[in-house]
């Protein structure tokens, strides 16, 4: 029996925007300056974390002496410099999927671990902010992905049950979060390919957002 989906809830970084690679580059640059040359490698372990959970990961991995606040400020500055010089492109199929979903009457939301100011700016500059009926940002939740809090809040804002919503995610922690919320997870990989666990938690596996349009058309 095909699920009845009324809403689509989108992750942002690595899903709507090809931003994870820019973030990783900023980590490498900042890490070099601070004496942690390989810190960019650790992005694979922190995808879907908000700033609080990510800061805890750094201290657990590198020790309590890791300069978290300095690193966060430095990477933020470097990211925006890279954004201005190199840009942060949208992922293939973003405009097409959002346009199709809106035309078909789906409710749309963003559920991103990134902060509100950064996220709003990226979504508005990308020309897609107005597609969304609701948004939940990383600084609006207590528990980061893989906890289901952010997705439960997004469904609540849309006025739908989790069982009526699909979550589009690129990261393992995002898929775990959506599954725990009781939604239909759709994985579209970015930096990390899904392992057997993530495949088992995903209702659908896609290679691009264009594939999601095909899934919706079959429903």
PDB file of C-alpha atoms in Angstrom, residues 73-176:
ATOM      1  CA  UNK A  73      34.111  32.033  14.423  1.00  0.00           C
ATOM      2  CA  UNK A  74      36.978  31.414  12.021  1.00  0.00           C
ATOM      3  CA  UNK A  75      35.159  28.826   9.922  1.00  0.00           C
ATOM      4  CA  UNK A  76      32.084  31.083   9.733  1.00  0.00           C
ATOM      5  CA  UNK A  77      34.206  33.945   8.410  1.00  0.00           C
ATOM      6  CA  UNK A  78      36.049  31.705   5.933  1.00  0.00           C
ATOM      7  CA  UNK A  79      32.774  30.139   4.760  1.00  0.00           C
ATOM      8  CA  UNK A  80      31.295  33.525   3.886  1.00  0.00           C
ATOM      9  CA  UNK A  81      34.519  34.514   2.109  1.00  0.00           C
ATOM     10  CA  UNK A  82      34.372  31.316   0.053  1.00  0.00           C
ATOM     11  CA  UNK A  83      30.665  31.870  -0.537  1.00  0.00           C
ATOM     12  CA  UNK A  84      31.355  35.313  -1.984  1.00  0.00           C
ATOM     13  CA  UNK A  85      34.287  34.226  -4.157  1.00  0.00           C
ATOM     14  CA  UNK A  86      33.238  30.713  -5.205  1.00  0.00           C
ATOM     15  CA  UNK A  87      29.491  30.651  -4.533  1.00  0.00           C
ATOM     16  CA  UNK A  88      27.291  27.962  -2.984  1.00  0.00           C
ATOM     17  CA  UNK A  89      25.341  26.372  -5.835  1.00  0.00           C
ATOM     18  CA  UNK A  90      21.978  24.712  -5.497  1.00  0.00           C
ATOM     19  CA  UNK A  91      21.873  20.957  -5.971  1.00  0.00           C
ATOM     20  CA  UNK A  92      20.523  19.666  -9.288  1.00  0.00           C
ATOM     21  CA  UNK A  93      16.734  19.462  -9.375  1.00  0.00           C
ATOM     22  CA  UNK A  94      16.021  21.864  -6.494  1.00  0.00           C
ATOM     23  CA  UNK A  95      13.959  24.375  -8.473  1.00  0.00           C
ATOM     24  CA  UNK A  96      12.197  21.697 -10.463  1.00  0.00           C
ATOM     25  CA  UNK A  97      11.200  19.644  -7.400  1.00  0.00           C
ATOM     26  CA  UNK A  98      10.035  22.619  -5.339  1.00  0.00           C
ATOM     27  CA  UNK A  99       8.030  23.992  -8.255  1.00  0.00           C
ATOM     28  CA  UNK A 100       6.413  20.618  -8.966  1.00  0.00           C
ATOM     29  CA  UNK A 101       5.602  19.971  -5.302  1.00  0.00           C
ATOM     30  CA  UNK A 102       4.058  23.409  -4.867  1.00  0.00           C
ATOM     31  CA  UNK A 103       1.940  23.022  -7.995  1.00  0.00           C
ATOM     32  CA  UNK A 104       0.695  19.651  -6.751  1.00  0.00           C
ATOM     33  CA  UNK A 105      -0.360  21.108  -3.414  1.00  0.00           C
ATOM     34  CA  UNK A 106       2.223  19.579  -1.085  1.00  0.00           C
ATOM     35  CA  UNK A 107       3.049  21.439   2.122  1.00  0.00           C
ATOM     36  CA  UNK A 108       6.781  22.224   2.266  1.00  0.00           C
ATOM     37  CA  UNK A 109       9.141  22.851   5.160  1.00  0.00           C
ATOM     38  CA  UNK A 110      12.850  23.122   5.899  1.00  0.00           C
ATOM     39  CA  UNK A 111      14.349  21.278   8.881  1.00  0.00           C
ATOM     40  CA  UNK A 112      18.030  22.172   9.021  1.00  0.00           C
ATOM     41  CA  UNK A 113      20.648  21.833  11.742  1.00  0.00           C
ATOM     42  CA  UNK A 114      22.154  25.148  10.630  1.00  0.00           C
ATOM     43  CA  UNK A 115      21.300  28.377  12.416  1.00  0.00           C
ATOM     44  CA  UNK A 116      18.431  30.641  11.430  1.00  0.00           C
ATOM     45  CA  UNK A 117      20.403  33.666  10.195  1.00  0.00           C
ATOM     46  CA  UNK A 118      22.682  31.650   7.919  1.00  0.00           C
ATOM     47  CA  UNK A 119      19.843  29.457   6.650  1.00  0.00           C
ATOM     48  CA  UNK A 120      17.459  32.297   5.848  1.00  0.00           C
ATOM     49  CA  UNK A 121      20.212  34.109   3.962  1.00  0.00           C
ATOM     50  CA  UNK A 122      21.133  31.051   1.901  1.00  0.00           C
ATOM     51  CA  UNK A 123      17.514  30.184   1.103  1.00  0.00           C
ATOM     52  CA  UNK A 124      16.645  33.756   0.137  1.00  0.00           C
ATOM     53  CA  UNK A 125      19.770  34.264  -1.956  1.00  0.00           C
ATOM     54  CA  UNK A 126      19.041  30.946  -3.639  1.00  0.00           C
ATOM     55  CA  UNK A 127      15.588  32.217  -4.573  1.00  0.00           C
ATOM     56  CA  UNK A 128      13.709  29.381  -2.874  1.00  0.00           C
ATOM     57  CA  UNK A 129      12.660  30.782   0.520  1.00  0.00           C
ATOM     58  CA  UNK A 130       9.125  31.601  -0.633  1.00  0.00           C
ATOM     59  CA  UNK A 131       8.397  27.977  -1.530  1.00  0.00           C
ATOM     60  CA  UNK A 132       8.337  26.948   2.124  1.00  0.00           C
ATOM     61  CA  UNK A 133       5.346  27.022   4.435  1.00  0.00           C
ATOM     62  CA  UNK A 134       7.437  26.497   7.578  1.00  0.00           C
ATOM     63  CA  UNK A 135      11.031  26.233   8.771  1.00  0.00           C
ATOM     64  CA  UNK A 136      12.804  24.845  11.821  1.00  0.00           C
ATOM     65  CA  UNK A 137      16.454  25.728  12.376  1.00  0.00           C
ATOM     66  CA  UNK A 138      19.181  24.181  14.496  1.00  0.00           C
ATOM     67  CA  UNK A 139      19.058  26.965  17.076  1.00  0.00           C
ATOM     68  CA  UNK A 140      15.327  26.332  17.607  1.00  0.00           C
ATOM     69  CA  UNK A 141      15.730  22.796  18.993  1.00  0.00           C
ATOM     70  CA  UNK A 142      17.236  21.327  22.145  1.00  0.00           C
ATOM     71  CA  UNK A 143      18.304  17.991  20.670  1.00  0.00           C
ATOM     72  CA  UNK A 144      20.187  17.697  17.369  1.00  0.00           C
ATOM     73  CA  UNK A 145      19.683  15.049  14.718  1.00  0.00           C
ATOM     74  CA  UNK A 146      19.573  12.007  15.011  1.00  0.00           C
ATOM     75  CA  UNK A 147      17.019  12.980  17.669  1.00  0.00           C
ATOM     76  CA  UNK A 148      13.588  13.365  15.997  1.00  0.00           C
ATOM     77  CA  UNK A 149      12.808  16.722  17.643  1.00  0.00           C
ATOM     78  CA  UNK A 150      13.476  18.906  14.604  1.00  0.00           C
ATOM     79  CA  UNK A 151      11.289  16.820  12.303  1.00  0.00           C
ATOM     80  CA  UNK A 152       8.478  16.559  14.826  1.00  0.00           C
ATOM     81  CA  UNK A 153       8.515  20.351  15.147  1.00  0.00           C
ATOM     82  CA  UNK A 154       8.472  20.777  11.373  1.00  0.00           C
ATOM     83  CA  UNK A 155       5.452  18.480  11.036  1.00  0.00           C
ATOM     84  CA  UNK A 156       3.765  20.350  13.860  1.00  0.00           C
ATOM     85  CA  UNK A 157       4.307  23.678  12.124  1.00  0.00           C
ATOM     86  CA  UNK A 158       2.819  22.278   8.921  1.00  0.00           C
ATOM     87  CA  UNK A 159      -0.124  20.786  10.782  1.00  0.00           C
ATOM     88  CA  UNK A 160       0.455  17.249   9.514  1.00  0.00           C
ATOM     89  CA  UNK A 161       1.123  13.926  11.186  1.00  0.00           C
ATOM     90  CA  UNK A 162       4.656  12.531  10.711  1.00  0.00           C
ATOM     91  CA  UNK A 163       3.010   9.587   8.940  1.00  0.00           C
ATOM     92  CA  UNK A 164       1.764  12.044   6.303  1.00  0.00           C
ATOM     93  CA  UNK A 165       5.190  13.524   5.552  1.00  0.00           C
ATOM     94  CA  UNK A 166       8.361  12.546   3.715  1.00  0.00           C
ATOM     95  CA  UNK A 167      11.767  13.806   4.830  1.00  0.00           C
ATOM     96  CA  UNK A 168      14.481  14.439   2.243  1.00  0.00           C
ATOM     97  CA  UNK A 169      17.967  13.939   3.663  1.00  0.00           C
ATOM     98  CA  UNK A 170      21.559  13.417   2.575  1.00  0.00           C
ATOM     99  CA  UNK A 171      23.111  12.503   5.931  1.00  0.00           C
ATOM    100  CA  UNK A 172      22.861   9.349   8.044  1.00  0.00           C
ATOM    101  CA  UNK A 173      21.897  11.318  11.154  1.00  0.00           C
ATOM    102  CA  UNK A 174      19.164  13.074   9.206  1.00  0.00           C
ATOM    103  CA  UNK A 175      17.709   9.773   8.033  1.00  0.00           C
ATOM    104  CA  UNK A 176      17.822   8.417  11.594  1.00  0.00           C
TER     105      UNK A 176
END
